[in-house]
PDB file of C-alpha atoms in Angstrom:
ATOM      1  CA  UNK A  21       6.437  10.215  23.051  1.00  0.00           C
ATOM      2  CA  UNK A  22       6.438   6.523  20.539  1.00  0.00           C
ATOM      3  CA  UNK A  23       5.327   5.120  17.990  1.00  0.00           C
ATOM      4  CA  UNK A  24       2.272   2.515  17.546  1.00  0.00           C
ATOM      5  CA  UNK A  25       2.081  -0.020  14.794  1.00  0.00           C
ATOM      6  CA  UNK A  26      -1.298  -0.605  13.991  1.00  0.00           C
ATOM      7  CA  UNK A  27      -2.142  -4.357  12.388  1.00  0.00           C
ATOM      8  CA  UNK A  28      -0.020  -6.892  13.463  1.00  0.00           C
ATOM      9  CA  UNK A  29       0.490  -7.933  10.250  1.00  0.00           C
ATOM     10  CA  UNK A  30       3.727  -9.163   7.715  1.00  0.00           C
ATOM     11  CA  UNK A  31       4.614  -5.330   6.803  1.00  0.00           C
ATOM     12  CA  UNK A  32       4.526  -4.213  10.031  1.00  0.00           C
ATOM     13  CA  UNK A  33       7.325  -7.017  10.609  1.00  0.00           C
ATOM     14  CA  UNK A  34       8.599  -5.741   7.699  1.00  0.00           C
ATOM     15  CA  UNK A  35       8.879  -2.104   9.128  1.00  0.00           C
ATOM     16  CA  UNK A  36      10.480  -2.759  12.398  1.00  0.00           C
ATOM     17  CA  UNK A  37      12.709  -4.695  10.137  1.00  0.00           C
ATOM     18  CA  UNK A  38      13.951  -1.830   8.137  1.00  0.00           C
ATOM     19  CA  UNK A  39      14.613   0.178  11.155  1.00  0.00           C
ATOM     20  CA  UNK A  40      11.669   2.015  12.221  1.00  0.00           C
ATOM     21  CA  UNK A  41      13.032   3.016  16.203  1.00  0.00           C
ATOM     22  CA  UNK A  42      10.495   4.115  19.208  1.00  0.00           C
ATOM     23  CA  UNK A  43       7.793   1.374  18.391  1.00  0.00           C
ATOM     24  CA  UNK A  44       6.245   1.289  22.089  1.00  0.00           C
ATOM     25  CA  UNK A  45       3.804  -1.161  20.947  1.00  0.00           C
ATOM     26  CA  UNK A  46       1.057  -2.704  18.269  1.00  0.00           C
ATOM     27  CA  UNK A  47      -2.623  -2.462  18.300  1.00  0.00           C
ATOM     28  CA  UNK A  48      -4.519  -4.663  16.309  1.00  0.00           C
ATOM     29  CA  UNK A  49      -8.584  -6.277  16.661  1.00  0.00           C
ATOM     30  CA  UNK A  50      -7.900  -9.301  17.352  1.00  0.00           C
ATOM     31  CA  UNK A  51      -7.794 -10.343  20.517  1.00  0.00           C
ATOM     32  CA  UNK A  52      -6.023 -13.737  19.955  1.00  0.00           C
ATOM     33  CA  UNK A  53      -3.346 -11.398  19.054  1.00  0.00           C
ATOM     34  CA  UNK A  54      -3.499  -9.612  22.166  1.00  0.00           C
ATOM     35  CA  UNK A  55      -0.218 -10.330  24.749  1.00  0.00           C
ATOM     36  CA  UNK A  56       1.491 -12.075  21.939  1.00  0.00           C
ATOM     37  CA  UNK A  57       4.231 -10.257  19.886  1.00  0.00           C
ATOM     38  CA  UNK A  58       4.743  -8.974  16.556  1.00  0.00           C
ATOM     39  CA  UNK A  59       8.086  -8.649  15.418  1.00  0.00           C
ATOM     40  CA  UNK A  60       9.579  -8.940  19.469  1.00  0.00           C
ATOM     41  CA  UNK A  61       6.814  -5.868  20.278  1.00  0.00           C
ATOM     42  CA  UNK A  62       3.981  -6.707  21.905  1.00  0.00           C
ATOM     43  CA  UNK A  63       0.517  -6.756  20.472  1.00  0.00           C
ATOM     44  CA  UNK A  64      -0.769  -4.167  23.159  1.00  0.00           C
ATOM     45  CA  UNK A  65      -4.830  -4.329  22.847  1.00  0.00           C
ATOM     46  CA  UNK A  66      -7.326  -2.943  20.055  1.00  0.00           C
ATOM     47  CA  UNK A  67      -7.525   0.280  17.566  1.00  0.00           C
ATOM     48  CA  UNK A  68      -9.213   1.935  20.633  1.00  0.00           C
ATOM     49  CA  UNK A  69      -5.864   2.260  22.920  1.00  0.00           C
ATOM     50  CA  UNK A  70      -4.916   4.759  19.854  1.00  0.00           C
ATOM     51  CA  UNK A  71      -7.322   6.947  20.951  1.00  0.00           C
ATOM     52  CA  UNK A  72      -6.702   6.142  24.688  1.00  0.00           C
ATOM     53  CA  UNK A  73      -2.583   6.904  24.071  1.00  0.00           C
ATOM     54  CA  UNK A  74      -2.533  10.790  22.797  1.00  0.00           C
ATOM     55  CA  UNK A  75       0.817  11.227  23.698  1.00  0.00           C
ATOM     56  CA  UNK A  76       1.771   8.559  21.222  1.00  0.00           C
ATOM     57  CA  UNK A  77       2.608   8.794  16.774  1.00  0.00           C
ATOM     58  CA  UNK A  78       0.547   6.250  14.961  1.00  0.00           C
ATOM     59  CA  UNK A  79       1.306   4.538  12.144  1.00  0.00           C
ATOM     60  CA  UNK A  80      -0.450   1.314   9.951  1.00  0.00           C
ATOM     61  CA  UNK A  81       0.645  -1.432   9.053  1.00  0.00           C
ATOM     62  CA  UNK A  82      -1.996  -3.041   7.010  1.00  0.00           C
ATOM     63  CA  UNK A  83      -1.710  -4.271   3.829  1.00  0.00           C
ATOM     64  CA  UNK A  84      -4.305  -3.675   1.670  1.00  0.00           C
ATOM     65  CA  UNK A  85      -5.000   0.650   0.936  1.00  0.00           C
ATOM     66  CA  UNK A  86      -8.723   0.129   1.346  1.00  0.00           C
ATOM     67  CA  UNK A  87      -8.278  -1.263   4.740  1.00  0.00           C
ATOM     68  CA  UNK A  88      -5.818   1.481   5.718  1.00  0.00           C
ATOM     69  CA  UNK A  89      -8.536   4.323   4.209  1.00  0.00           C
ATOM     70  CA  UNK A  90     -11.299   2.586   6.536  1.00  0.00           C
ATOM     71  CA  UNK A  91      -9.003   2.260   9.827  1.00  0.00           C
ATOM     72  CA  UNK A  92      -7.928   6.545   8.876  1.00  0.00           C
ATOM     73  CA  UNK A  93     -11.709   7.012   9.000  1.00  0.00           C
ATOM     74  CA  UNK A  94     -12.716   4.781  11.818  1.00  0.00           C
ATOM     75  CA  UNK A  95     -10.346   7.304  14.508  1.00  0.00           C
ATOM     76  CA  UNK A  96     -11.136  10.058  12.690  1.00  0.00           C
ATOM     77  CA  UNK A  97     -14.305   9.547  13.650  1.00  0.00           C
ATOM     78  CA  UNK A  98     -13.312   8.914  17.085  1.00  0.00           C
ATOM     79  CA  UNK A  99     -11.350  12.501  16.877  1.00  0.00           C
ATOM     80  CA  UNK A 100      -8.046  11.049  16.376  1.00  0.00           C
ATOM     81  CA  UNK A 101      -6.532  14.023  13.718  1.00  0.00           C
ATOM     82  CA  UNK A 102      -4.103  13.400  10.667  1.00  0.00           C
ATOM     83  CA  UNK A 103      -1.542  14.836  13.089  1.00  0.00           C
ATOM     84  CA  UNK A 104      -0.971  11.666  15.072  1.00  0.00           C
ATOM     85  CA  UNK A 105       0.180   9.574  12.035  1.00  0.00           C
ATOM     86  CA  UNK A 106       4.012   9.520  11.640  1.00  0.00           C
ATOM     87  CA  UNK A 107       6.038   9.026   8.144  1.00  0.00           C
ATOM     88  CA  UNK A 108       8.351   5.931   7.828  1.00  0.00           C
ATOM     89  CA  UNK A 109      11.420   5.824   5.116  1.00  0.00           C
ATOM     90  CA  UNK A 110      13.840   3.507   5.420  1.00  0.00           C
ATOM     91  CA  UNK A 111      16.825   4.174   5.543  1.00  0.00           C
ATOM     92  CA  UNK A 112      18.331   2.524   2.519  1.00  0.00           C
ATOM     93  CA  UNK A 113      15.716   4.461   0.664  1.00  0.00           C
ATOM     94  CA  UNK A 114      16.607   7.270  -1.943  1.00  0.00           C
ATOM     95  CA  UNK A 115      14.415  10.490  -1.614  1.00  0.00           C
ATOM     96  CA  UNK A 116      15.105  12.633  -4.690  1.00  0.00           C
ATOM     97  CA  UNK A 117      14.978  16.688  -4.908  1.00  0.00           C
ATOM     98  CA  UNK A 118      11.534  18.046  -4.709  1.00  0.00           C
ATOM     99  CA  UNK A 119       9.383  14.822  -3.396  1.00  0.00           C
ATOM    100  CA  UNK A 120       6.859  15.285  -0.952  1.00  0.00           C
ATOM    101  CA  UNK A 121       5.394  12.388   0.719  1.00  0.00           C
ATOM    102  CA  UNK A 122       2.513  12.345   3.102  1.00  0.00           C
ATOM    103  CA  UNK A 123       1.351  11.707   6.573  1.00  0.00           C
ATOM    104  CA  UNK A 124       1.031   7.924   7.525  1.00  0.00           C
ATOM    105  CA  UNK A 125       3.552   6.747   4.705  1.00  0.00           C
ATOM    106  CA  UNK A 126       5.370   3.532   4.305  1.00  0.00           C
ATOM    107  CA  UNK A 127       8.619   3.553   1.764  1.00  0.00           C
ATOM    108  CA  UNK A 128      10.713   0.621   2.768  1.00  0.00           C
ATOM    109  CA  UNK A 129      14.035  -1.015   1.645  1.00  0.00           C
ATOM    110  CA  UNK A 130      15.771   0.218  -1.893  1.00  0.00           C
ATOM    111  CA  UNK A 131      13.204   2.182  -2.684  1.00  0.00           C
ATOM    112  CA  UNK A 132      13.922   5.376  -5.229  1.00  0.00           C
ATOM    113  CA  UNK A 133      11.836   8.446  -5.372  1.00  0.00           C
ATOM    114  CA  UNK A 134      13.510  10.732  -8.144  1.00  0.00           C
ATOM    115  CA  UNK A 135      12.614  14.242  -8.794  1.00  0.00           C
ATOM    116  CA  UNK A 136       9.411  15.866  -7.855  1.00  0.00           C
ATOM    117  CA  UNK A 137       6.948  13.208  -7.562  1.00  0.00           C
ATOM    118  CA  UNK A 138       4.043  13.773  -4.857  1.00  0.00           C
ATOM    119  CA  UNK A 139       3.745  10.607  -2.357  1.00  0.00           C
ATOM    120  CA  UNK A 140       0.076  11.243  -0.870  1.00  0.00           C
ATOM    121  CA  UNK A 141      -0.869   9.798   2.874  1.00  0.00           C
ATOM    122  CA  UNK A 142      -0.988   6.130   4.253  1.00  0.00           C
ATOM    123  CA  UNK A 143       0.746   5.348   0.854  1.00  0.00           C
ATOM    124  CA  UNK A 144       2.628   1.571   1.377  1.00  0.00           C
ATOM    125  CA  UNK A 145       5.866   1.361  -1.368  1.00  0.00           C
ATOM    126  CA  UNK A 146       7.469  -2.282  -0.691  1.00  0.00           C
ATOM    127  CA  UNK A 147      11.129  -2.977  -1.758  1.00  0.00           C
ATOM    128  CA  UNK A 148      13.104  -1.395  -4.361  1.00  0.00           C
ATOM    129  CA  UNK A 149       9.793   0.502  -5.771  1.00  0.00           C
ATOM    130  CA  UNK A 150      10.669   3.049  -8.325  1.00  0.00           C
ATOM    131  CA  UNK A 151       8.867   6.423  -8.817  1.00  0.00           C
ATOM    132  CA  UNK A 152      10.127   8.695 -11.502  1.00  0.00           C
ATOM    133  CA  UNK A 153       9.509  12.023 -11.923  1.00  0.00           C
ATOM    134  CA  UNK A 154       6.689  13.954 -10.986  1.00  0.00           C
ATOM    135  CA  UNK A 155       4.817  10.612 -10.399  1.00  0.00           C
ATOM    136  CA  UNK A 156       1.767  11.400  -8.092  1.00  0.00           C
ATOM    137  CA  UNK A 157       0.085   9.015  -5.934  1.00  0.00           C
ATOM    138  CA  UNK A 158      -3.157   9.525  -4.528  1.00  0.00           C
ATOM    139  CA  UNK A 159      -3.687   8.575  -0.966  1.00  0.00           C
ATOM    140  CA  UNK A 160      -3.460   4.585   0.444  1.00  0.00           C
ATOM    141  CA  UNK A 161      -2.039   3.872  -3.202  1.00  0.00           C
ATOM    142  CA  UNK A 162      -0.192   0.199  -2.736  1.00  0.00           C
ATOM    143  CA  UNK A 163       2.815  -0.150  -4.705  1.00  0.00           C
ATOM    144  CA  UNK A 164       4.286  -4.308  -4.225  1.00  0.00           C
ATOM    145  CA  UNK A 165       7.875  -5.088  -4.520  1.00  0.00           C
ATOM    146  CA  UNK A 166       9.665  -3.713  -7.308  1.00  0.00           C
ATOM    147  CA  UNK A 167       6.730  -2.041  -9.051  1.00  0.00           C
ATOM    148  CA  UNK A 168       8.321   0.851 -11.413  1.00  0.00           C
ATOM    149  CA  UNK A 169       6.673   3.583 -12.450  1.00  0.00           C
ATOM    150  CA  UNK A 170       7.447   5.207 -15.442  1.00  0.00           C
ATOM    151  CA  UNK A 171       7.527   9.510 -15.089  1.00  0.00           C
ATOM    152  CA  UNK A 172       4.178  11.649 -14.848  1.00  0.00           C
ATOM    153  CA  UNK A 173       2.058   8.099 -14.018  1.00  0.00           C
ATOM    154  CA  UNK A 174      -0.814   9.129 -11.342  1.00  0.00           C
ATOM    155  CA  UNK A 175      -2.067   6.602  -9.043  1.00  0.00           C
ATOM    156  CA  UNK A 176      -5.769   6.721  -7.921  1.00  0.00           C
ATOM    157  CA  UNK A 177      -6.687   6.785  -3.971  1.00  0.00           C
ATOM    158  CA  UNK A 178      -6.365   3.132  -2.882  1.00  0.00           C
ATOM    159  CA  UNK A 179      -4.869   1.705  -6.046  1.00  0.00           C
ATOM    160  CA  UNK A 180      -3.086  -1.603  -5.901  1.00  0.00           C
ATOM    161  CA  UNK A 181      -0.031  -2.219  -8.465  1.00  0.00           C
ATOM    162  CA  UNK A 182       1.260  -5.847  -7.554  1.00  0.00           C
ATOM    163  CA  UNK A 183       5.051  -6.918  -7.836  1.00  0.00           C
ATOM    164  CA  UNK A 184       7.430  -6.139 -10.713  1.00  0.00           C
ATOM    165  CA  UNK A 185       4.445  -4.567 -12.037  1.00  0.00           C
ATOM    166  CA  UNK A 186       5.873  -1.579 -14.280  1.00  0.00           C
ATOM    167  CA  UNK A 187       3.421   1.334 -15.560  1.00  0.00           C
ATOM    168  CA  UNK A 188       4.732   3.302 -19.059  1.00  0.00           C
ATOM    169  CA  UNK A 189       4.979   7.346 -18.511  1.00  0.00           C
ATOM    170  CA  UNK A 190       1.698   9.795 -18.227  1.00  0.00           C
ATOM    171  CA  UNK A 191      -0.503   6.723 -17.396  1.00  0.00           C
ATOM    172  CA  UNK A 192      -3.024   7.030 -15.108  1.00  0.00           C
ATOM    173  CA  UNK A 193      -4.231   4.038 -12.985  1.00  0.00           C
ATOM    174  CA  UNK A 194      -7.816   4.885 -11.529  1.00  0.00           C
ATOM    175  CA  UNK A 195      -9.012   5.003  -7.978  1.00  0.00           C
ATOM    176  CA  UNK A 196      -9.400   1.467  -6.259  1.00  0.00           C
ATOM    177  CA  UNK A 197      -8.018   0.191  -9.249  1.00  0.00           C
ATOM    178  CA  UNK A 198      -5.777  -3.266  -9.215  1.00  0.00           C
ATOM    179  CA  UNK A 199      -2.784  -4.248 -11.915  1.00  0.00           C
ATOM    180  CA  UNK A 200      -1.560  -7.644 -11.820  1.00  0.00           C
ATOM    181  CA  UNK A 201       2.235  -8.261 -10.704  1.00  0.00           C
ATOM    182  CA  UNK A 202       4.017  -8.747 -13.567  1.00  0.00           C
ATOM    183  CA  UNK A 203       1.845  -6.618 -15.700  1.00  0.00           C
ATOM    184  CA  UNK A 204       2.874  -3.674 -18.440  1.00  0.00           C
ATOM    185  CA  UNK A 205       0.692  -1.469 -18.122  1.00  0.00           C
ATOM    186  CA  UNK A 206       0.491   0.481 -21.537  1.00  0.00           C
ATOM    187  CA  UNK A 207      -2.401   2.751 -20.877  1.00  0.00           C
ATOM    188  CA  UNK A 208      -4.804   3.849 -18.941  1.00  0.00           C
ATOM    189  CA  UNK A 209      -6.435   2.163 -15.941  1.00  0.00           C
ATOM    190  CA  UNK A 210     -10.019   3.214 -15.432  1.00  0.00           C
ATOM    191  CA  UNK A 211     -11.721   3.009 -11.851  1.00  0.00           C
ATOM    192  CA  UNK A 212     -12.038  -0.162 -10.120  1.00  0.00           C
ATOM    193  CA  UNK A 213     -11.101  -2.029 -12.812  1.00  0.00           C
ATOM    194  CA  UNK A 214      -8.447  -5.108 -12.754  1.00  0.00           C
ATOM    195  CA  UNK A 215      -5.774  -5.482 -15.587  1.00  0.00           C
ATOM    196  CA  UNK A 216      -3.363  -8.036 -15.918  1.00  0.00           C
ATOM    197  CA  UNK A 217      -0.685  -8.979 -18.727  1.00  0.00           C
ATOM    198  CA  UNK A 218       2.044  -8.274 -20.899  1.00  0.00           C
ATOM    199  CA  UNK A 219       0.970  -6.016 -22.278  1.00  0.00           C
ATOM    200  CA  UNK A 220      -1.909  -4.604 -19.719  1.00  0.00           C
ATOM    201  CA  UNK A 221      -5.488  -5.248 -20.897  1.00  0.00           C
ATOM    202  CA  UNK A 222      -8.806  -5.865 -18.194  1.00  0.00           C
ATOM    203  CA  UNK A 223      -8.319  -9.273 -16.525  1.00  0.00           C
ATOM    204  CA  UNK A 224     -11.859 -10.748 -18.891  1.00  0.00           C
ATOM    205  CA  UNK A 225     -10.241  -9.353 -21.967  1.00  0.00           C
ATOM    206  CA  UNK A 226      -7.131 -11.497 -20.689  1.00  0.00           C
ATOM    207  CA  UNK A 227      -8.585 -14.754 -20.039  1.00  0.00           C
ATOM    208  CA  UNK A 228     -10.856 -14.789 -23.174  1.00  0.00           C
ATOM    209  CA  UNK A 229      -7.449 -14.459 -24.734  1.00  0.00           C
ATOM    210  CA  UNK A 230      -5.995 -17.320 -23.616  1.00  0.00           C
ATOM    211  CA  UNK A 231      -4.684 -19.667 -25.899  1.00  0.00           C
ATOM    212  CA  UNK A 232      -6.828 -22.686 -25.912  1.00  0.00           C
ATOM    213  CA  UNK A 233      -3.513 -24.935 -24.615  1.00  0.00           C
ATOM    214  CA  UNK A 234      -3.920 -23.119 -21.024  1.00  0.00           C
ATOM    215  CA  UNK A 235      -4.898 -25.532 -18.829  1.00  0.00           C
ATOM    216  CA  UNK A 236      -8.858 -24.385 -18.209  1.00  0.00           C
ATOM    217  CA  UNK A 237      -9.113 -25.446 -14.768  1.00  0.00           C
ATOM    218  CA  UNK A 238      -6.507 -22.825 -14.583  1.00  0.00           C
ATOM    219  CA  UNK A 239      -8.906 -19.914 -16.667  1.00  0.00           C
ATOM    220  CA  UNK A 240     -11.898 -21.034 -14.332  1.00  0.00           C
ATOM    221  CA  UNK A 241      -9.712 -20.012 -11.138  1.00  0.00           C
ATOM    222  CA  UNK A 242      -8.810 -17.271 -12.105  1.00  0.00           C
ATOM    223  CA  UNK A 243     -12.492 -16.050 -13.148  1.00  0.00           C
ATOM    224  CA  UNK A 244     -13.307 -16.881  -9.611  1.00  0.00           C
ATOM    225  CA  UNK A 245     -10.931 -14.982  -7.753  1.00  0.00           C
ATOM    226  CA  UNK A 246     -11.440 -12.108  -9.678  1.00  0.00           C
ATOM    227  CA  UNK A 247     -15.589 -12.184 -10.360  1.00  0.00           C
TER     228      UNK A 247
END
């Protein structure tokens, strides 16, 4: 029995580089990737191979949480249960007492989870993320590299928190919400909204608040990206 990585991605290569062992192959629905290599491991075929190889565990290495959620649902429809999913915690990560980590989750190098935190299923925490006491991360959350969560933070399903962002203790991040890189979140972020800046505020409000000296072309590009 081995582990099949789902997604011939940069995340798959990071997981391999962080020391995951017993990987027997990679699965990806892109035919162009088939029989190629990802991090030195052969891409054996599409997602349907997960059903045909019940002896192997699965680890979804797809960056966006919503995409991971879609893959889990697709596999469930094909009869793949939660017991098939592996969990990977890098050897250099530090996990404190009373911490629970759900199936399918990935915690990469230098991640610290202190005490009594709850990490859901299929969560991805990129290198050097910090999850402190009593934090709760729902399923399919993604924390980019260097994210810091204060104590008692709640992060909703499939939310994304960008690189080096920080969240004040006790704050809630809604499901499917996005926090921009480098943001400092001091109050609750509603479901589905995108917040940016220091202190963080809704994206459109942040764009309106830009000083006049900011290049108007930059302002337009931000609106286009997040519209």
